[in-house]
XYZ file of N, CA and C in Angstrom:
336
model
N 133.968 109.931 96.740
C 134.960 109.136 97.405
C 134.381 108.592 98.702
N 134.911 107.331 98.935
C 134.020 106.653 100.738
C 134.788 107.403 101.545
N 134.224 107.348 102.976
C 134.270 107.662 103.930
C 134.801 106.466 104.758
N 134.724 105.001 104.070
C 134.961 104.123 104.893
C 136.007 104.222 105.247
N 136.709 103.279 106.623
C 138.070 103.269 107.328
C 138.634 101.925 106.300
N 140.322 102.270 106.051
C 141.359 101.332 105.597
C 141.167 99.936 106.148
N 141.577 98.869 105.445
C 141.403 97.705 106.717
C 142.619 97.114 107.406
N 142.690 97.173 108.742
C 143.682 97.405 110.044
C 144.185 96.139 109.441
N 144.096 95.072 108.956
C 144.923 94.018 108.325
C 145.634 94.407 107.378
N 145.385 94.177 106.358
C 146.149 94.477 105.247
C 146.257 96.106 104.250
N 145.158 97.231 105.137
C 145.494 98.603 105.089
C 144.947 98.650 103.282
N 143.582 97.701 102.766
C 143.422 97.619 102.052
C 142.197 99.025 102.123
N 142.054 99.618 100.624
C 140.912 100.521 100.728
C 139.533 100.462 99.686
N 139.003 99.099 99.995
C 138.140 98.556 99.144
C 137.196 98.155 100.150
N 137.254 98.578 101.461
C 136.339 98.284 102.288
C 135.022 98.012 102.435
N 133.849 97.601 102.854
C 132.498 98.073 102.492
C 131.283 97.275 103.837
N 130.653 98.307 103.611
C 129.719 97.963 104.943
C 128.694 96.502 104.528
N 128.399 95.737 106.026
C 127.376 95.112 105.855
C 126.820 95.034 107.388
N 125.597 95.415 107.485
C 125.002 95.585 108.837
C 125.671 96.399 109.551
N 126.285 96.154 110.932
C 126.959 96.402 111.592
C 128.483 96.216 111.546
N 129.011 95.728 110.105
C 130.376 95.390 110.248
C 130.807 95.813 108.753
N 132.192 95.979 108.764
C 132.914 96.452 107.873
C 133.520 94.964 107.592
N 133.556 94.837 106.401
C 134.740 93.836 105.275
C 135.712 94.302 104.436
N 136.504 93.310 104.287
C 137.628 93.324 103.742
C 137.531 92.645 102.299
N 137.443 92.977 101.204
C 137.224 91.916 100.110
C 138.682 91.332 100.109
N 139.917 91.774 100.071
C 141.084 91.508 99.400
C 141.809 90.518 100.369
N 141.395 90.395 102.094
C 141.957 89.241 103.004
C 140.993 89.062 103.626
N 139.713 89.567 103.646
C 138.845 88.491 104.606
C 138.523 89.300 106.032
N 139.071 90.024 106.344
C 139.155 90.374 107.800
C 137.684 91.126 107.856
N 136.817 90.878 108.742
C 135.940 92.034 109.743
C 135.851 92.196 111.036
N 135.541 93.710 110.647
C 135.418 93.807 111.809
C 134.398 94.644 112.251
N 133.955 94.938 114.115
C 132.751 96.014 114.029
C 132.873 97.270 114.051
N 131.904 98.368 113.200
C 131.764 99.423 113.230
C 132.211 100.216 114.829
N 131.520 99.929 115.837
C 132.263 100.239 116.859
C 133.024 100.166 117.195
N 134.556 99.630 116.635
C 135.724 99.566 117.317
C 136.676 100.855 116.735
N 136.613 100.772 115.779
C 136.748 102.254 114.475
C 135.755 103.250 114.929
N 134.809 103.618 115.559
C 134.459 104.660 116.103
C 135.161 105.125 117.591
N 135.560 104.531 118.639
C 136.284 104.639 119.636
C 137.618 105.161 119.154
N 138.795 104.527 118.222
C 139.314 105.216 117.847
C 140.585 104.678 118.925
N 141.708 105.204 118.398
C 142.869 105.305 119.582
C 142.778 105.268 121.087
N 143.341 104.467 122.261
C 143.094 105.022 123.077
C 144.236 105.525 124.097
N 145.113 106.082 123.273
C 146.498 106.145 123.972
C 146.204 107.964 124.793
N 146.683 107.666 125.932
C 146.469 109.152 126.670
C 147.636 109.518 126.307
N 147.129 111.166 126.467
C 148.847 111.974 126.313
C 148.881 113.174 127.714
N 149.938 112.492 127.954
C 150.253 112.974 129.321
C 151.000 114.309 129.523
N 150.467 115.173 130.252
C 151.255 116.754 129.700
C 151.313 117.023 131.113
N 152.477 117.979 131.720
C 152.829 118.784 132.689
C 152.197 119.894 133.006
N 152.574 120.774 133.705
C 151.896 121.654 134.471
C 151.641 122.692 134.011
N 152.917 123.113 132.816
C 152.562 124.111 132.016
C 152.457 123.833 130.247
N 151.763 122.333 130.455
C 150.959 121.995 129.077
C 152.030 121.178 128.209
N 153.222 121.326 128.138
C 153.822 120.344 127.558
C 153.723 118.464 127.671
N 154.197 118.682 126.192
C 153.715 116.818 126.035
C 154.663 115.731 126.756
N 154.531 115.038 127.671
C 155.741 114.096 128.071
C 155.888 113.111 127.824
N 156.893 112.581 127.691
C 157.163 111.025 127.101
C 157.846 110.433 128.304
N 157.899 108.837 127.942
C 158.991 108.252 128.392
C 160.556 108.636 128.438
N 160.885 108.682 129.196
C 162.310 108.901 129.736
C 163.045 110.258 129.524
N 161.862 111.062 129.680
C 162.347 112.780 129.751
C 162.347 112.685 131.395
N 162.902 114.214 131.166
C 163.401 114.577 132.542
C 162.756 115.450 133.234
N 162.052 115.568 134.441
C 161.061 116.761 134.963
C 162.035 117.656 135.956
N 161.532 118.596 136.596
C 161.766 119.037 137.587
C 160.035 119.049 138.551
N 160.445 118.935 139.589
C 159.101 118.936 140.553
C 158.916 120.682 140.662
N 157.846 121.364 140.689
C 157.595 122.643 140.889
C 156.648 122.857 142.186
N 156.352 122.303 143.265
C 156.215 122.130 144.438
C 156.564 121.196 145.495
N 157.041 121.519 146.720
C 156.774 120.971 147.889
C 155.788 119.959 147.995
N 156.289 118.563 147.922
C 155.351 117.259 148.098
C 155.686 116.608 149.136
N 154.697 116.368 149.964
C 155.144 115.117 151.278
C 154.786 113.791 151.107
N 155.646 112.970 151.603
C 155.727 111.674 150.911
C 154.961 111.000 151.826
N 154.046 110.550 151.566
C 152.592 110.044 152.871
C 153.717 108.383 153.527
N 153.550 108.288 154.308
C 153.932 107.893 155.561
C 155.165 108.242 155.766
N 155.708 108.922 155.650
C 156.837 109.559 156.179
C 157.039 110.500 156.180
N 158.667 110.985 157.005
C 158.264 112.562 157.204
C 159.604 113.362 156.235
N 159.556 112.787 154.743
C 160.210 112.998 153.640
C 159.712 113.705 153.153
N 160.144 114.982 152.759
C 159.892 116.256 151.295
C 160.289 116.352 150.117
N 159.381 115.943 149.044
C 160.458 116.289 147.633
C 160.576 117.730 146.979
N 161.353 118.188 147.760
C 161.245 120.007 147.268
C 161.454 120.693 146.291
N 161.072 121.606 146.011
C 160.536 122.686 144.837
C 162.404 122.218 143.979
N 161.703 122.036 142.870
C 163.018 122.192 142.380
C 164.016 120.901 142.179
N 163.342 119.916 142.510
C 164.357 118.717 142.407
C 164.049 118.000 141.179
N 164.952 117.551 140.766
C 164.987 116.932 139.228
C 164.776 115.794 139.259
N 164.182 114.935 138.487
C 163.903 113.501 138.578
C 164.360 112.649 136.877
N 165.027 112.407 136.415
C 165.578 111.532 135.465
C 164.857 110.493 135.280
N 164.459 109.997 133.765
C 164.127 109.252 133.175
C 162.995 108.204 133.872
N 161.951 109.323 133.069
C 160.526 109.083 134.148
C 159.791 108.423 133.390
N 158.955 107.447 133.700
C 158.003 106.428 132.874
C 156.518 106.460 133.250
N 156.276 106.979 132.582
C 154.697 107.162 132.049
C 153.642 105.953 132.337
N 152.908 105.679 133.271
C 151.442 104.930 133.444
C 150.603 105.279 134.156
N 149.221 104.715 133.649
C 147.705 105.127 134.046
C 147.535 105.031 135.110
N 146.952 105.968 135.236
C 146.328 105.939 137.110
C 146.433 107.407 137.496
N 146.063 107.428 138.599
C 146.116 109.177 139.311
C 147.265 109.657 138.850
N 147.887 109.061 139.529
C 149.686 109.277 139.703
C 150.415 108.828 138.458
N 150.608 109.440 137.432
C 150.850 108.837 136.221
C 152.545 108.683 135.837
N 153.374 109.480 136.610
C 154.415 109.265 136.599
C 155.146 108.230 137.655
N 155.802 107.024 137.214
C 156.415 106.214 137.811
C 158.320 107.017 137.822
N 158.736 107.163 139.380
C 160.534 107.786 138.931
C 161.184 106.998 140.279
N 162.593 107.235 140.129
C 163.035 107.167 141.468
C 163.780 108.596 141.622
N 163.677 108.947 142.922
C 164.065 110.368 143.185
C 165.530 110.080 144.368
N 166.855 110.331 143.541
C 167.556 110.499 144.399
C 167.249 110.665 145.868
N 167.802 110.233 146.960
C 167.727 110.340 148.378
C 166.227 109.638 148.899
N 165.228 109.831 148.173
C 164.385 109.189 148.680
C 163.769 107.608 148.304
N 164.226 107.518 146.677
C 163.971 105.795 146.611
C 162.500 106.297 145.622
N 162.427 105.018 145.050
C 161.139 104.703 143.866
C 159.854 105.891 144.265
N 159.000 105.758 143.677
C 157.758 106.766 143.586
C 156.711 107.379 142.478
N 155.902 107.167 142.802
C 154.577 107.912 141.985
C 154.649 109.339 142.277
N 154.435 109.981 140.866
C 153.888 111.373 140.842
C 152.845 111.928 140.127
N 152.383 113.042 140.408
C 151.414 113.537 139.727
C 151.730 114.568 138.367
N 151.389 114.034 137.228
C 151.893 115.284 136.197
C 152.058 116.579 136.708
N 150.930 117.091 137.075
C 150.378 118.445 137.521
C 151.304 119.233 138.226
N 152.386 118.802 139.108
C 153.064 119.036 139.795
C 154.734 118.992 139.412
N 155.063 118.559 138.345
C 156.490 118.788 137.623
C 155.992 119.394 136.185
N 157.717 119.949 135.525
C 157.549 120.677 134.620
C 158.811 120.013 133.939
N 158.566 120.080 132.404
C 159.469 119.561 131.635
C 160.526 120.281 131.712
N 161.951 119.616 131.590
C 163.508 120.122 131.345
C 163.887 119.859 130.152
């Protein structure tokens, strides 16, 4: 049986190598071997004690954070509602009651 990958067009499995590229006999499509080796590149974003988080779950913060230019605390224990997930340090985008919009760090909340 091949080893080759399905083809991302039409999910046909008649695939077959030439040089550096994979074909499609049944629609035509190629494409390169390197893009099918990279593979997915969706991160999965997990909390402090390893759980998986999604979009619009709910955390609690599990430390004392100071909110850099001001002299605001988001303290142990405060809940943050329907939190959205993007790349960067700070991967959680929320707004936190009393204090207004904000970046957080996974590492530092825990799933509810």
């Amino acid at each position: 049986m091949s080893k080759l990958p399905k083809c991302p067009q039409c999910s046909s499995e008649y695939t077959y190598e030439d040089g550096n590229m994979y074909i499609c006999p049944e629609c035509g499509h190629e494409w390169n071997k390197d893009s099918v080796a990279e593979g997915p590149s969706e991160r999965i974003f997990k909390d402090a004690h390893g759980n998986i988080l999604y979009d619009g779950d709910a955390v609690t913060v599990i430390k004392d954070l100071k909110v850099k230019g001001s002299s605001l605390v988001v303290k142990v224990g405060t809940k943050v509602k329907n939190i959205r997930l993007i790349e960067g340090d700070h991967d959680i985008d929320c707004k936190i009651d009393g204090i207004g919009a904000m970046k957080l760090k996974s590492t530092f909340v825990k799933k509810t």
